[in-house]
Short mmCIF file of C-alpha atoms in Angstrom, two decimals:
data_model
loop_
_atom_site.label_atom_id
_atom_site.label_comp_id
_atom_site.label_asym_id
_atom_site.label_seq_id
_atom_site.Cartn_x
_atom_site.Cartn_y
_atom_site.Cartn_z
CA UNK C 230 -17.75 7.72 10.58
CA UNK C 231 -16.03 8.02 13.93
CA UNK C 232 -19.35 8.95 15.54
CA UNK C 233 -20.68 5.44 14.92
CA UNK C 234 -20.25 3.07 17.81
CA UNK C 235 -19.93 0.01 15.58
CA UNK C 236 -19.96 -1.26 12.04
CA UNK C 237 -22.15 -4.14 10.98
CA UNK C 238 -20.17 -6.46 8.77
CA UNK C 239 -20.72 -9.84 7.20
CA UNK C 240 -17.80 -12.16 7.54
CA UNK C 241 -16.76 -15.78 7.47
CA UNK C 242 -16.01 -17.34 10.82
CA UNK C 243 -15.03 -20.78 11.91
CA UNK C 244 -17.82 -22.29 14.01
CA UNK C 245 -18.43 -25.68 15.49
CA UNK C 246 -21.47 -27.49 14.18
CA UNK C 247 -23.43 -29.85 16.35
CA UNK C 248 -24.91 -32.27 13.88
CA UNK C 249 -27.87 -33.93 15.53
CA UNK C 250 -28.47 -37.60 14.78
CA UNK C 251 -31.18 -38.17 17.36
CA UNK C 252 -34.18 -36.21 18.56
CA UNK C 253 -34.68 -37.89 21.90
CA UNK C 254 -33.82 -35.23 24.45
CA UNK C 255 -32.37 -37.60 27.01
CA UNK C 256 -30.21 -39.27 24.38
CA UNK C 257 -28.85 -35.88 23.41
CA UNK C 258 -28.25 -35.08 27.06
CA UNK C 259 -26.24 -38.30 27.48
CA UNK C 260 -24.01 -37.48 24.54
CA UNK C 261 -23.55 -33.92 25.76
CA UNK C 262 -22.50 -35.23 29.17
CA UNK C 263 -19.99 -37.54 27.56
CA UNK C 264 -18.57 -34.67 25.58
CA UNK C 265 -18.25 -32.56 28.65
CA UNK C 266 -16.32 -35.37 30.40
CA UNK C 267 -13.94 -35.93 27.51
CA UNK C 268 -13.27 -32.56 26.07
CA UNK C 269 -14.57 -29.86 28.34
CA UNK C 270 -11.60 -27.58 27.80
CA UNK C 271 -11.92 -27.91 24.06
CA UNK C 272 -15.59 -27.08 24.14
CA UNK C 273 -15.55 -24.48 26.85
CA UNK C 274 -17.31 -21.27 25.79
CA UNK C 275 -17.07 -22.03 22.08
CA UNK C 276 -19.99 -20.93 19.92
CA UNK C 277 -21.87 -23.73 18.25
CA UNK C 278 -24.64 -24.05 15.73
CA UNK C 279 -27.05 -26.96 15.64
CA UNK C 280 -27.65 -28.69 12.35
CA UNK C 281 -30.88 -30.68 12.02
CA UNK C 282 -30.22 -31.98 8.52
CA UNK C 283 -30.14 -35.62 9.60
CA UNK C 284 -33.18 -35.42 11.86
CA UNK C 285 -35.41 -33.11 9.87
CA UNK C 286 -38.05 -35.86 9.60
CA UNK C 287 -38.36 -36.28 13.37
CA UNK C 288 -37.53 -32.70 14.29
CA UNK C 289 -41.01 -32.16 15.70
CA UNK C 290 -39.86 -34.22 18.69
CA UNK C 291 -37.26 -31.61 19.59
CA UNK C 292 -37.83 -29.29 22.50
CA UNK C 293 -35.99 -26.20 21.31
CA UNK C 294 -35.96 -24.36 24.61
CA UNK C 295 -34.63 -27.39 26.45
CA UNK C 296 -32.04 -28.09 23.76
CA UNK C 297 -30.75 -24.58 24.13
CA UNK C 298 -30.53 -24.91 27.88
CA UNK C 299 -28.79 -28.29 27.69
CA UNK C 300 -26.16 -27.05 25.29
CA UNK C 301 -25.49 -23.95 27.38
CA UNK C 302 -25.09 -26.10 30.49
CA UNK C 303 -22.40 -28.12 28.74
CA UNK C 304 -20.39 -24.92 28.47
CA UNK C 305 -21.04 -24.28 24.78
CA UNK C 306 -22.71 -21.15 23.52
CA UNK C 307 -25.63 -21.97 21.23
CA UNK C 308 -25.78 -19.31 18.51
CA UNK C 309 -28.11 -20.72 15.91
CA UNK C 310 -29.90 -23.58 14.29
CA UNK C 311 -30.24 -24.66 10.69
CA UNK C 312 -31.81 -27.19 8.35
CA UNK C 313 -35.09 -27.15 10.17
CA UNK C 314 -38.36 -27.88 8.38
CA UNK C 315 -40.06 -24.56 7.74
CA UNK C 316 -43.00 -25.48 9.96
CA UNK C 317 -40.69 -25.59 12.99
CA UNK C 318 -38.81 -22.39 12.36
CA UNK C 319 -41.22 -20.34 14.41
CA UNK C 320 -41.01 -22.62 17.40
CA UNK C 321 -37.22 -22.53 17.33
CA UNK C 322 -37.20 -18.81 16.87
CA UNK C 323 -39.52 -18.28 19.84
CA UNK C 324 -37.16 -20.33 22.00
CA UNK C 325 -34.42 -17.84 21.24
CA UNK C 326 -32.63 -19.62 18.41
CA UNK C 327 -31.21 -17.69 15.48
CA UNK C 328 -32.29 -19.33 12.26
CA UNK C 329 -29.40 -19.77 9.86
CA UNK C 330 -29.98 -20.01 6.17
CA UNK C 331 -28.05 -22.80 4.58
CA UNK C 332 -24.77 -21.69 3.07
CA UNK C 333 -22.49 -24.01 1.17
CA UNK C 334 -21.61 -26.47 3.87
CA UNK C 335 -24.05 -29.32 3.40
CA UNK C 336 -22.72 -32.15 5.48
CA UNK C 337 -22.29 -35.42 3.72
CA UNK C 338 -24.19 -38.40 4.99
CA UNK C 339 -20.96 -40.39 5.31
CA UNK C 340 -19.65 -38.16 8.10
CA UNK C 341 -19.65 -39.54 11.56
CA UNK C 342 -22.52 -37.90 13.35
CA UNK C 343 -21.57 -37.74 16.99
CA UNK C 344 -18.92 -35.05 17.07
CA UNK C 345 -18.98 -31.32 16.75
CA UNK C 346 -17.37 -30.29 13.54
CA UNK C 347 -15.72 -27.09 12.49
CA UNK C 348 -16.72 -25.83 9.09
CA UNK C 349 -16.71 -22.53 7.35
CA UNK C 350 -19.97 -20.92 8.10
CA UNK C 351 -21.15 -17.68 6.68
CA UNK C 352 -23.02 -16.86 9.82
CA UNK C 353 -24.16 -13.34 9.20
CA UNK C 354 -25.02 -12.77 5.61
CA UNK C 355 -25.81 -16.14 4.10
CA UNK C 356 -29.04 -15.65 2.25
CA UNK C 357 -28.50 -18.17 -0.51
CA UNK C 358 -30.85 -21.00 0.25
CA UNK C 359 -31.11 -22.21 -3.32
CA UNK C 360 -29.51 -25.55 -2.53
CA UNK C 361 -31.64 -26.24 0.50
CA UNK C 362 -33.79 -28.73 -1.26
CA UNK C 363 -30.86 -30.95 -2.17
CA UNK C 364 -31.37 -30.64 -5.90
CA UNK C 365 -27.93 -29.21 -6.56
CA UNK C 366 -26.21 -30.00 -9.82
CA UNK C 367 -23.48 -32.64 -10.05
CA UNK C 368 -20.92 -32.05 -7.30
CA UNK C 369 -17.28 -31.68 -8.08
CA UNK C 370 -15.34 -34.62 -6.67
CA UNK C 371 -11.93 -33.52 -7.83
CA UNK C 372 -10.32 -30.20 -8.60
CA UNK C 373 -6.95 -30.26 -10.33
CA UNK C 374 -4.89 -27.07 -10.31
CA UNK C 375 -2.07 -26.95 -12.86
CA UNK C 376 -0.51 -23.64 -11.86
CA UNK C 377 1.08 -22.49 -8.62
CA UNK C 378 -1.48 -21.30 -6.08
CA UNK C 379 -0.45 -17.75 -5.27
CA UNK C 380 -0.70 -15.62 -2.18
CA UNK C 381 -4.28 -14.35 -1.87
CA UNK C 382 -5.76 -17.13 -3.99
CA UNK C 383 -8.24 -19.57 -2.56
CA UNK C 384 -9.12 -22.94 -4.05
CA UNK C 385 -12.36 -24.36 -2.71
CA UNK C 386 -13.73 -27.79 -3.50
CA UNK C 387 -16.47 -28.37 -0.92
CA UNK C 388 -17.36 -31.91 -1.93
CA UNK C 389 -14.16 -33.40 -3.20
CA UNK C 390 -10.38 -33.54 -3.35
CA UNK C 391 -7.91 -30.90 -4.48
CA UNK C 392 -4.78 -31.81 -6.42
CA UNK C 393 -2.22 -29.06 -6.99
CA UNK C 394 0.40 -30.01 -9.59
CA UNK C 395 2.78 -27.28 -8.41
CA UNK C 396 3.51 -25.36 -5.26
CA UNK C 397 1.28 -23.21 -3.08
CA UNK C 398 2.49 -19.89 -1.69
CA UNK C 399 2.36 -18.40 1.76
CA UNK C 400 -0.92 -16.54 2.02
CA UNK C 401 -2.84 -18.96 -0.19
CA UNK C 402 -5.62 -21.23 0.99
CA UNK C 403 -6.83 -24.66 -0.07
CA UNK C 404 -10.21 -25.80 1.25
CA UNK C 405 -11.39 -29.30 0.42
CA UNK C 406 -14.28 -31.42 1.60
CA UNK C 407 -12.00 -34.38 0.94
CA UNK C 408 -8.24 -34.76 0.75
CA UNK C 409 -5.55 -32.44 -0.58
CA UNK C 410 -2.50 -33.45 -2.61
CA UNK C 411 0.25 -30.95 -3.43
CA UNK C 412 3.02 -32.02 -5.81
CA UNK C 413 5.37 -29.28 -4.74
CA UNK C 414 6.08 -27.10 -1.75
CA UNK C 415 3.05 -26.51 0.48
CA UNK C 416 3.49 -23.03 1.95
CA UNK C 417 -0.03 -21.70 2.40
CA UNK C 418 -2.91 -22.77 4.57
CA UNK C 419 -4.59 -26.05 3.82
CA UNK C 420 -7.85 -27.30 5.26
CA UNK C 421 -8.99 -30.81 4.35
CA UNK C 422 -12.25 -32.41 5.40
CA UNK C 423 -13.84 -29.00 5.89
CA UNK C 424 -17.27 -30.60 6.15
CA UNK C 425 -16.16 -32.91 8.87
CA UNK C 426 -14.72 -35.85 6.95
CA UNK C 427 -12.15 -37.22 9.36
CA UNK C 428 -10.77 -39.69 6.86
CA UNK C 429 -9.52 -36.80 4.71
CA UNK C 430 -5.75 -36.50 4.41
CA UNK C 431 -3.16 -34.02 3.23
CA UNK C 432 -0.15 -35.03 1.14
CA UNK C 433 2.68 -32.80 0.02
CA UNK C 434 6.22 -32.95 -1.33
CA UNK C 435 7.63 -30.26 0.90
CA UNK C 436 5.92 -29.25 4.13
CA UNK C 437 6.14 -25.55 4.89
CA UNK C 438 2.42 -24.97 5.44
CA UNK C 439 1.30 -22.05 7.60
CA UNK C 440 -1.64 -24.06 8.85
CA UNK C 441 -2.76 -27.67 8.46
CA UNK C 442 -6.28 -28.70 9.32
CA UNK C 443 -8.36 -31.83 8.97
CA UNK C 444 -12.01 -31.76 9.99
CA UNK C 445 -11.37 -28.75 12.22
CA UNK C 446 -8.32 -30.09 14.05
CA UNK C 447 -5.42 -27.89 13.12
CA UNK C 448 -1.72 -27.26 13.64
CA UNK C 449 0.37 -24.21 12.84
CA UNK C 450 3.83 -24.35 11.30
CA UNK C 451 5.36 -23.38 14.64
CA UNK C 452 3.80 -26.43 16.28
CA UNK C 453 5.34 -28.78 13.76
CA UNK C 454 8.49 -30.70 14.61
CA UNK C 455 11.52 -29.20 12.86
CA UNK C 456 12.59 -32.49 11.35
CA UNK C 457 9.29 -32.70 9.45
CA UNK C 458 9.55 -29.25 7.92
CA UNK C 459 10.64 -29.35 4.32
CA UNK C 460 9.85 -33.06 4.12
CA UNK C 461 7.42 -34.99 1.97
CA UNK C 462 4.67 -35.89 4.41
CA UNK C 463 1.18 -37.25 4.89
CA UNK C 464 -1.12 -35.59 7.41
CA UNK C 465 -4.02 -37.52 8.89
CA UNK C 466 -6.24 -37.75 11.94
CA UNK C 467 -5.69 -40.43 14.53
CA UNK C 468 -8.58 -40.09 16.91
CA UNK C 469 -8.56 -36.42 17.84
CA UNK C 470 -4.90 -35.94 17.07
CA UNK C 471 -3.48 -34.53 13.89
CA UNK C 472 -0.56 -36.72 12.87
CA UNK C 473 2.20 -35.90 10.41
CA UNK C 474 4.25 -38.75 8.97
CA UNK C 475 7.07 -38.63 6.43
CA UNK C 476 6.41 -40.50 3.20
CA UNK M 254 5.50 -3.84 -15.72
CA UNK M 255 4.00 -4.67 -12.38
CA UNK M 256 5.08 -5.59 -8.86
CA UNK M 257 2.49 -5.07 -6.14
CA UNK M 258 4.97 -3.32 -3.91
CA UNK M 259 6.07 0.25 -4.51
CA UNK M 260 9.59 1.52 -4.93
CA UNK M 261 11.00 -1.66 -6.42
CA UNK M 262 11.90 -0.12 -9.78
CA UNK M 263 8.86 -0.49 -12.04
CA UNK M 264 9.13 2.94 -13.60
CA UNK M 265 12.92 2.77 -13.97
CA UNK M 266 12.52 -0.64 -15.58
CA UNK M 267 9.65 0.51 -17.83
CA UNK M 268 11.75 3.43 -19.09
CA UNK M 269 14.76 1.19 -19.70
CA UNK M 270 12.65 -1.52 -21.34
CA UNK M 271 10.85 0.86 -23.70
CA UNK M 272 14.09 2.62 -24.62
CA UNK M 273 15.84 -0.70 -25.26
CA UNK M 274 13.06 -1.88 -27.58
CA UNK M 275 13.03 1.42 -29.45
CA UNK M 276 16.84 1.33 -29.84
CA UNK M 277 16.39 -1.97 -31.65
CA UNK M 278 14.05 -0.37 -34.13
CA UNK M 279 10.66 -1.27 -32.66
CA UNK M 280 8.05 1.46 -32.51
CA UNK M 281 7.35 1.59 -28.79
CA UNK M 282 5.00 3.49 -26.51
CA UNK M 283 5.32 3.61 -22.74
CA UNK M 284 2.24 4.57 -20.72
CA UNK M 285 2.26 5.83 -17.14
CA UNK M 286 -0.72 4.28 -15.31
CA UNK M 287 0.20 5.93 -12.02
CA UNK M 288 -2.45 8.64 -12.34
CA UNK M 289 -1.99 11.23 -9.59
CA UNK M 290 1.59 10.20 -8.82
CA UNK M 291 3.16 10.62 -12.20
CA UNK M 292 6.87 9.80 -12.38
CA UNK M 293 7.61 8.28 -15.75
CA UNK M 294 7.97 11.69 -17.41
CA UNK M 295 10.72 12.57 -14.91
CA UNK M 296 12.62 9.35 -15.47
CA UNK M 297 12.28 9.85 -19.23
CA UNK M 298 13.33 13.50 -18.93
CA UNK M 299 10.25 14.91 -20.67
CA UNK M 300 8.42 16.50 -17.73
CA UNK M 301 8.54 19.95 -19.30
CA UNK M 302 6.93 18.77 -22.49
CA UNK M 303 3.72 17.38 -21.00
CA UNK M 304 0.70 19.17 -22.45
CA UNK M 305 -2.00 16.54 -22.61
CA UNK M 306 -2.03 13.27 -20.70
CA UNK M 307 -3.50 9.76 -20.61
CA UNK M 308 -6.67 10.88 -18.81
CA UNK M 309 -7.27 13.67 -21.36
CA UNK M 310 -7.14 11.05 -24.10
CA UNK M 311 -9.49 8.67 -22.25
CA UNK M 312 -11.95 11.53 -21.71
CA UNK M 313 -11.73 12.59 -25.35
CA UNK M 314 -10.29 16.00 -24.43
CA UNK M 315 -7.24 15.39 -26.62
CA UNK M 316 -6.38 12.89 -29.27
CA UNK M 317 -3.61 10.38 -28.94
CA UNK M 318 -1.23 12.19 -31.27
CA UNK M 319 -1.49 15.37 -29.20
CA UNK M 320 -0.75 13.56 -25.97
CA UNK M 321 2.08 11.27 -27.08
CA UNK M 322 5.48 12.80 -26.41
CA UNK M 323 8.17 11.82 -28.86
CA UNK M 324 11.42 11.01 -27.12
CA UNK M 325 14.26 13.35 -28.10
CA UNK M 326 17.10 10.89 -27.73
CA UNK M 327 15.64 7.71 -29.14
CA UNK M 328 13.74 7.27 -32.39
CA UNK M 329 10.57 5.17 -32.38
CA UNK M 330 9.94 5.95 -28.71
CA UNK M 331 6.82 7.72 -27.41
CA UNK M 332 5.69 8.50 -23.88
CA UNK M 333 2.08 8.84 -22.74
CA UNK M 334 2.27 10.59 -19.36
CA UNK M 335 -0.19 10.19 -16.49
CA UNK M 336 -2.32 13.02 -15.21
CA UNK M 337 -0.99 14.50 -12.00
CA UNK M 338 -4.20 16.24 -10.97
CA UNK M 339 -6.58 13.28 -11.20
CA UNK M 340 -6.78 9.92 -9.49
CA UNK M 341 -7.06 6.31 -10.61
CA UNK M 342 -10.85 6.46 -10.88
CA UNK M 343 -10.31 8.45 -14.07
CA UNK M 344 -9.16 5.23 -15.72
CA UNK M 345 -11.98 3.22 -17.29
CA UNK M 346 -11.61 -0.20 -18.78
CA UNK M 347 -13.20 0.87 -22.08
CA UNK M 348 -11.12 4.05 -22.18
CA UNK M 349 -7.85 2.19 -21.61
CA UNK M 350 -8.84 -0.46 -24.16
CA UNK M 351 -9.60 2.21 -26.75
CA UNK M 352 -6.22 3.92 -26.25
CA UNK M 353 -4.39 0.60 -26.60
CA UNK M 354 -6.35 -0.30 -29.75
CA UNK M 355 -5.59 3.11 -31.25
CA UNK M 356 -1.87 2.64 -30.53
CA UNK M 357 -1.92 -0.77 -32.20
CA UNK M 358 -3.71 0.73 -35.19
CA UNK M 359 -0.97 3.37 -35.31
CA UNK M 360 1.51 0.51 -35.98
CA UNK M 361 3.14 0.44 -32.56
CA UNK M 362 5.08 -2.81 -32.07
CA UNK M 363 5.23 -2.68 -28.28
CA UNK M 364 3.16 -0.89 -25.64
CA UNK M 365 4.69 -0.85 -22.17
CA UNK M 366 2.18 -0.25 -19.37
CA UNK M 367 3.94 1.08 -16.29
CA UNK M 368 1.70 -0.06 -13.45
CA UNK M 369 1.29 1.79 -10.15
CA UNK M 370 1.95 -0.07 -6.91
CA UNK M 371 -0.88 -1.83 -5.14
CA UNK M 372 -3.60 -4.13 -6.37
CA UNK M 373 -6.33 -1.55 -6.84
CA UNK M 374 -7.79 0.13 -9.88
CA UNK M 375 -4.59 1.56 -11.37
CA UNK M 376 -2.76 -1.76 -11.24
CA UNK M 377 -5.86 -3.62 -12.42
CA UNK M 378 -6.22 -1.33 -15.45
CA UNK M 379 -2.51 -1.63 -16.32
CA UNK M 380 -2.62 -5.43 -16.35
CA UNK M 381 -6.04 -6.04 -17.89
CA UNK M 382 -5.12 -6.01 -21.58
CA UNK M 383 -1.59 -7.41 -21.21
CA UNK M 384 -0.14 -10.18 -23.37
CA UNK M 385 3.07 -10.34 -21.34
CA UNK M 386 3.72 -9.36 -17.74
CA UNK M 387 7.11 -8.43 -16.34
CA UNK M 388 7.00 -8.81 -12.58
CA UNK M 389 9.56 -6.53 -10.95
CA UNK M 390 10.80 -7.85 -7.62
CA UNK M 391 13.45 -6.87 -5.10
CA UNK M 392 15.20 -9.73 -3.33
CA UNK M 393 13.44 -9.26 -0.01
CA UNK M 394 10.50 -11.09 1.51
CA UNK M 395 7.77 -8.45 1.38
CA UNK M 396 8.45 -7.63 -2.26
CA UNK M 397 8.44 -11.32 -3.15
CA UNK M 398 5.17 -11.88 -1.29
CA UNK M 399 3.53 -8.95 -3.09
CA UNK M 400 4.78 -10.19 -6.45
CA UNK M 401 3.27 -13.56 -5.66
CA UNK M 402 -0.06 -11.86 -5.03
CA UNK M 403 0.18 -10.00 -8.33
CA UNK M 404 0.95 -13.26 -10.14
CA UNK M 405 -2.28 -14.61 -8.72
CA UNK M 406 -4.23 -11.62 -10.02
CA UNK M 407 -2.61 -11.96 -13.43
CA UNK M 408 -4.15 -15.42 -13.61
CA UNK M 409 -7.66 -14.13 -13.07
CA UNK M 410 -8.00 -10.39 -13.65
CA UNK M 411 -6.85 -10.07 -17.24
CA UNK M 412 -8.77 -10.20 -20.48
CA UNK M 413 -6.66 -13.18 -21.56
CA UNK M 414 -7.53 -15.05 -18.36
CA UNK M 415 -11.22 -14.22 -18.70
CA UNK M 416 -11.12 -15.69 -22.21
CA UNK M 417 -9.52 -18.86 -20.84
CA UNK M 418 -5.96 -18.06 -21.89
CA UNK M 419 -2.86 -17.16 -19.94
CA UNK M 420 -0.45 -14.28 -20.22
CA UNK M 421 3.29 -14.84 -20.40
CA UNK M 422 5.03 -14.10 -17.10
CA UNK M 423 8.62 -12.91 -16.76
CA UNK M 424 10.47 -12.23 -13.53
CA UNK M 425 12.80 -9.24 -13.37
CA UNK M 426 14.81 -8.97 -10.16
CA UNK M 427 16.09 -5.49 -9.48
CA UNK M 428 18.49 -4.00 -6.92
CA UNK M 429 20.31 -7.29 -6.62
CA UNK M 430 23.36 -6.97 -4.42
CA UNK M 431 25.57 -10.10 -4.40
CA UNK M 432 27.56 -8.91 -1.36
CA UNK M 433 24.40 -8.58 0.72
CA UNK M 434 23.16 -11.94 -0.53
CA UNK M 435 26.45 -13.50 0.55
CA UNK M 436 26.23 -11.91 3.98
CA UNK M 437 22.65 -13.15 4.35
CA UNK M 438 20.96 -9.72 4.39
CA UNK M 439 19.21 -10.30 1.11
CA UNK M 440 17.33 -13.19 -0.43
CA UNK M 441 19.38 -15.06 -3.01
CA UNK M 442 18.31 -15.58 -6.58
CA UNK M 443 17.53 -19.24 -5.92
CA UNK M 444 15.26 -18.37 -2.98
CA UNK M 445 13.26 -15.89 -5.04
CA UNK M 446 12.88 -18.30 -7.94
CA UNK M 447 11.90 -21.07 -5.56
CA UNK M 448 9.09 -19.00 -4.05
CA UNK M 449 7.76 -17.42 -7.24
CA UNK M 450 8.36 -20.24 -9.75
CA UNK M 451 8.32 -17.89 -12.75
CA UNK M 452 10.87 -17.83 -15.60
CA UNK M 453 13.66 -15.34 -14.91
CA UNK M 454 14.21 -12.72 -17.59
CA UNK M 455 16.78 -10.52 -15.93
CA UNK M 456 18.68 -9.58 -12.79
CA UNK M 457 19.56 -5.91 -12.44
CA UNK M 458 22.38 -5.28 -9.97
CA UNK M 459 22.09 -2.51 -7.43
CA UNK M 460 24.01 0.36 -8.98
CA UNK M 461 24.65 4.02 -8.38
CA UNK M 462 24.03 4.46 -12.08
CA UNK M 463 20.29 3.96 -11.58
CA UNK M 464 19.84 6.89 -9.19
CA UNK M 465 22.09 9.09 -11.28
CA UNK M 466 20.11 8.22 -14.41
CA UNK M 467 16.76 8.90 -12.71
CA UNK M 468 17.85 12.26 -11.40
CA UNK M 469 19.14 13.36 -14.76
CA UNK M 470 16.10 12.06 -16.64
CA UNK M 471 18.03 9.57 -18.75
CA UNK M 472 16.85 5.96 -18.92
CA UNK M 473 19.65 3.94 -17.32
CA UNK M 474 19.86 1.61 -20.30
CA UNK M 475 21.55 4.46 -22.21
CA UNK M 476 24.38 4.40 -19.66
CA UNK M 477 26.34 1.56 -21.24
CA UNK M 478 29.11 1.96 -18.66
CA UNK M 479 26.94 1.05 -15.69
CA UNK M 480 26.29 -2.58 -14.74
CA UNK M 481 22.56 -1.81 -14.42
CA UNK M 482 22.47 -0.37 -17.94
CA UNK M 483 24.15 -3.48 -19.32
CA UNK M 484 21.86 -5.78 -17.37
CA UNK M 485 18.77 -3.96 -18.73
CA UNK M 486 20.15 -4.37 -22.23
CA UNK M 487 20.55 -8.12 -21.61
CA UNK M 488 16.95 -8.22 -20.37
CA UNK M 489 15.63 -6.58 -23.55
CA UNK M 490 17.58 -9.00 -25.72
CA UNK M 491 16.21 -11.97 -23.78
CA UNK M 492 12.69 -10.61 -24.14
CA UNK M 493 13.22 -10.48 -27.90
CA UNK M 494 14.22 -14.13 -27.90
CA UNK M 495 18.00 -14.10 -27.68
CA UNK M 496 19.81 -16.43 -25.29
CA UNK M 497 21.96 -14.26 -23.07
CA UNK M 498 23.70 -15.58 -19.93
CA UNK M 499 22.90 -13.78 -16.66
CA UNK M 500 25.64 -11.48 -15.38
CA UNK M 501 26.49 -9.61 -12.19
CA UNK M 502 25.29 -12.42 -9.93
CA UNK M 503 28.59 -13.02 -8.13
CA UNK M 504 30.52 -10.84 -5.75
CA UNK M 505 33.05 -8.91 -7.78
CA UNK M 506 36.62 -9.77 -6.89
CA UNK M 507 38.31 -6.46 -6.40
CA UNK M 508 41.79 -6.19 -7.91
CA UNK M 509 44.65 -4.46 -6.16
CA UNK M 510 44.10 -1.17 -7.97
CA UNK M 511 40.41 -1.09 -7.24
CA UNK M 512 41.08 -1.76 -3.59
CA UNK M 513 43.68 1.01 -3.48
CA UNK M 514 41.83 3.62 -5.45
CA UNK M 515 38.20 2.55 -4.92
CA UNK M 516 35.91 0.99 -7.52
#
């Protein structure tokens, strides 16, 4: 094995998603410029994938080569594109885009379109495109967990809220498209609004979480004020800032 | 008997537990799932009587009666040793299930599965058919974290869980040292219970009696003088439904004689 220079592995990574809501190239350029003004440090050199879900009807108007260049000039690294009509896949591919198969992170129409959003993206091995056509079965809006969530366990509710009736342990992970409520100590990682819903919130009886995240904005336990640790709190987004308030 | 982490006292506890049940008249078998790193036979003092082992039975090279070792000290107690020359891959789910069914058919009341450390095949096989799980934990953070992980697996990787049920969980804290808890070197009972949120079935104090018992191949529960032996006996009684208050949780106040002549 040691003679191999690398291993090829599939793994989950956190990526920013640029969810297009317009196809007019100059409009996109304007928004990109704005972003660069406001948050250039945040965006600098971070990999991004472009999602065309909302513009798939008008996607023929897109100039893929130019889009790639524009994004790169903003300081982002364009790695791939998804939710393109099949007819356009070739064009995008020829312009150097990696085509990403749709994983599990369909973005809800209610999400605000103009920001980049961090979601879990299976960027290497996602081959499951069965839900591409939007004919998925009834989505789960609420997942209630009666038992403690243990280290190593992951609760995932991509399109709804998670309610844990007990505690969560260090090393556990809650991932919700919506909000998360924990009626006990919150010790693991918790990510609400994983599909970009910035109105998602996190509630818990006893804040000891390793990581709190809403729509990609996160804080680690070490960044949290000491007087909030161990308290019953609500976590929410105010603009770009993750706020923690006692309840 | 499971824990995640190694060296916390699973085998010692399995031996004590099985012996305690057998002493109360229950026909009990204790199985060593630690294939390749067999220890239970040493703790039970029957290492020289091992002819056939668990893997031989699974592979059909011996029948259960040939492999079961009858304990010399305690009636109703049988040991099924692990193979020392094989590894955990020798354990198959069907094979383990068949052995457990055969033991039940042979009118065994209790079957204690002594799990190896880790979360891999050996541990998975030991927990799969369980009705009850005793999680053995030392009062320190890494052991508690690993136990928490095991508790998660118990919720999903058991036959009961796959059929939509749950297995009963019991927390057994071993090597508890009240002095070190008081001085802050060790997690307290409350801290462990707070993190794991599992019903407590026993606290075994750290005791020289445990090492002595292991080395001499006598289950520590037979040493009724030692605090650990007494605490294991309390644990068995609680498991069988008795209400027994927890002991040995406070720092022992040494009297003048003990201080002068040593405890």
